PDB file of C-alpha atoms in Angstrom:
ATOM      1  CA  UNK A   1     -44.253-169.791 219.993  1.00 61.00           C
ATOM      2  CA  UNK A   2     -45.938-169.905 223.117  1.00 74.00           C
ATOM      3  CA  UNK A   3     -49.934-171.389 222.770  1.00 80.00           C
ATOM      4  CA  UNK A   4     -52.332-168.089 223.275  1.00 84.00           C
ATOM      5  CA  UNK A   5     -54.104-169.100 226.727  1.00 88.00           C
ATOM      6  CA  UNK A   6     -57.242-166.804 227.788  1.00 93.00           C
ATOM      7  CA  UNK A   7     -58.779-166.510 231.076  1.00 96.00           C
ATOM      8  CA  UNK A   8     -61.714-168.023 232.398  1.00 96.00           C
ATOM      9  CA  UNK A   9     -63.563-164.702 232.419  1.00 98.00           C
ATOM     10  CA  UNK A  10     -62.551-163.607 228.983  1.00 97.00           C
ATOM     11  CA  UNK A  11     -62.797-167.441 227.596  1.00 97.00           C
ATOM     12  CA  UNK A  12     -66.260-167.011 229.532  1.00 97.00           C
ATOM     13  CA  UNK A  13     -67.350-163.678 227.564  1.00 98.00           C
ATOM     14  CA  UNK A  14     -66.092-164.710 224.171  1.00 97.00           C
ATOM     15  CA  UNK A  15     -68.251-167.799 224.073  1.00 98.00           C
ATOM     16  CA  UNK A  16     -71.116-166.066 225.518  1.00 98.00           C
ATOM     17  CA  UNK A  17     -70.359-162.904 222.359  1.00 98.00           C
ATOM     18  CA  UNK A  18     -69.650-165.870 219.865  1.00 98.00           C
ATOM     19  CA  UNK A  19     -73.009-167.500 220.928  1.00 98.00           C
ATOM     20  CA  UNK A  20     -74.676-164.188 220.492  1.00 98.00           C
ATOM     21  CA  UNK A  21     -73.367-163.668 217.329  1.00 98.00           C
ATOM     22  CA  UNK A  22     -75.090-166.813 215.888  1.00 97.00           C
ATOM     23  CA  UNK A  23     -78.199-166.457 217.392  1.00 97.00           C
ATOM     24  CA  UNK A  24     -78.759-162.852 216.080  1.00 97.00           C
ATOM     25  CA  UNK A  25     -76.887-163.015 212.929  1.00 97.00           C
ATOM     26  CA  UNK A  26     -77.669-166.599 211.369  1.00 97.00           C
ATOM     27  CA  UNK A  27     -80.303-167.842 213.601  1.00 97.00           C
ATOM     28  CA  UNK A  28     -77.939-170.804 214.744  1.00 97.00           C
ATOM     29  CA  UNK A  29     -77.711-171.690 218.235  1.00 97.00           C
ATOM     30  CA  UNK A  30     -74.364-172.825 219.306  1.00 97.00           C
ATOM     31  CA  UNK A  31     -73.461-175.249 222.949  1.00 97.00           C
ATOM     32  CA  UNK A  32     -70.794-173.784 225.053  1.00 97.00           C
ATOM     33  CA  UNK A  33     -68.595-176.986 223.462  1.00 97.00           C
ATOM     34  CA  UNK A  34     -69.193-175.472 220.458  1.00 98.00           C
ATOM     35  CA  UNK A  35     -68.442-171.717 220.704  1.00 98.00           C
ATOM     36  CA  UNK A  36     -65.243-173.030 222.816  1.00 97.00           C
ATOM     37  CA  UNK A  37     -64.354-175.698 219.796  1.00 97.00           C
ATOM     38  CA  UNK A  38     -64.414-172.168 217.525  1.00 97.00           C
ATOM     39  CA  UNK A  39     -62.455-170.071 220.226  1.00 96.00           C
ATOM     40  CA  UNK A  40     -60.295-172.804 219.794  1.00 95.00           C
ATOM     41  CA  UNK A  41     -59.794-173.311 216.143  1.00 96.00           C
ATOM     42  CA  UNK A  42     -59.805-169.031 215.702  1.00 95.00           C
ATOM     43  CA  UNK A  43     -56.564-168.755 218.482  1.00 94.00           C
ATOM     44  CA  UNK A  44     -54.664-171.688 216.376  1.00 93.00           C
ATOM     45  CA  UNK A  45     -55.378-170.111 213.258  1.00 93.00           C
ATOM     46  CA  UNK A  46     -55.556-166.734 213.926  1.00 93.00           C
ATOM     47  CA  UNK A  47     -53.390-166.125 217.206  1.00 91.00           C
ATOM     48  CA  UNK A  48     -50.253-165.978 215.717  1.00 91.00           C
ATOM     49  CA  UNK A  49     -50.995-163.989 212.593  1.00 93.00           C
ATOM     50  CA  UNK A  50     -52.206-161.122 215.203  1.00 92.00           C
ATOM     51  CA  UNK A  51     -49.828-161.597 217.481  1.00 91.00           C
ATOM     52  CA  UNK A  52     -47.182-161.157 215.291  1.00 93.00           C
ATOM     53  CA  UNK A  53     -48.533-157.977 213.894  1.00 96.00           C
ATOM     54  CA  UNK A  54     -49.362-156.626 217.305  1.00 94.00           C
ATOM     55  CA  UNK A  55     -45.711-157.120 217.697  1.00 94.00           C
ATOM     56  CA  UNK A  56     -44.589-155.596 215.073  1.00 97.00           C
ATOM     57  CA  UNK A  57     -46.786-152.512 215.406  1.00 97.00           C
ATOM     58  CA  UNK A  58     -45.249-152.279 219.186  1.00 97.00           C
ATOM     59  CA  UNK A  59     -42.056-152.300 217.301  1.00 96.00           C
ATOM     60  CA  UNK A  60     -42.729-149.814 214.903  1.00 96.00           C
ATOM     61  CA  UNK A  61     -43.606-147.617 217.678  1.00 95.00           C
ATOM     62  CA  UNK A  62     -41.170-148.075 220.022  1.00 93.00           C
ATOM     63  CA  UNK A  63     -38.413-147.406 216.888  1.00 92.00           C
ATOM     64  CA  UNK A  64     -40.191-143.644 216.279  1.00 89.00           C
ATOM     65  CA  UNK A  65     -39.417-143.012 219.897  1.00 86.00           C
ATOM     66  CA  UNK A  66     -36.004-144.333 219.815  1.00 88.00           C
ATOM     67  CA  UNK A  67     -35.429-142.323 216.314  1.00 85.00           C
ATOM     68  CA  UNK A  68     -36.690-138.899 218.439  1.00 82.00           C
ATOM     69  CA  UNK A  69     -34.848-139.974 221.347  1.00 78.00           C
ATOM     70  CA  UNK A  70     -31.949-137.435 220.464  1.00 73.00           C
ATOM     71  CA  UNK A  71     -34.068-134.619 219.839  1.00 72.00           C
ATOM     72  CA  UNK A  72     -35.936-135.130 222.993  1.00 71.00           C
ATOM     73  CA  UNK A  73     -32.794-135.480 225.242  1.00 72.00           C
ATOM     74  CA  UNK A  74     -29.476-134.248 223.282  1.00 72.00           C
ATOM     75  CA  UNK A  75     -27.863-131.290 225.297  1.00 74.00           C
ATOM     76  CA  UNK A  76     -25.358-129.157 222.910  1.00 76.00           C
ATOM     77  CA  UNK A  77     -21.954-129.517 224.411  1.00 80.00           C
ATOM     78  CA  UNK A  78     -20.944-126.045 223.470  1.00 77.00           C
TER      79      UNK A  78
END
């Protein structure tokens, strides 16, 4: 599988939620090398467990359209 690569902006506002997210909720203050090292660690560990649902809930949808298609576009021959 392809390695999960943000954005500078999004990589940007992660680290900048992540470091909020310490500071108000356990009083920890956290570098940008550190927020990054956990944006890191939390795409290797967690990326492809999400990804792979998000792809399978794509799927899912795409196969209730596909099971309506007839109704939505049959035309009776007779």
């Amino acid at each position: 599988m392809k390695t999960i690569e943000l954005s500078d902006e999004r990589r940007e506002a992660l680290v900048a939620h992540l470091q909020t997210l310490f500071s108000t909720e356990f009083d920890e203050t956290l570098s940008d090398f550190r927020a990054g090292e956990i944006i890191d660690h939390l795409l290797k560990t967690l990326g492809p467990t999400v990804y792979n649902q998000a792809v399978e809930d794509v799927r899912a949808h795409f196969q209730t359209k596909l099971d309506d298609l007839n109704g939505e576009v049959y035309i009776d021959e007779k």
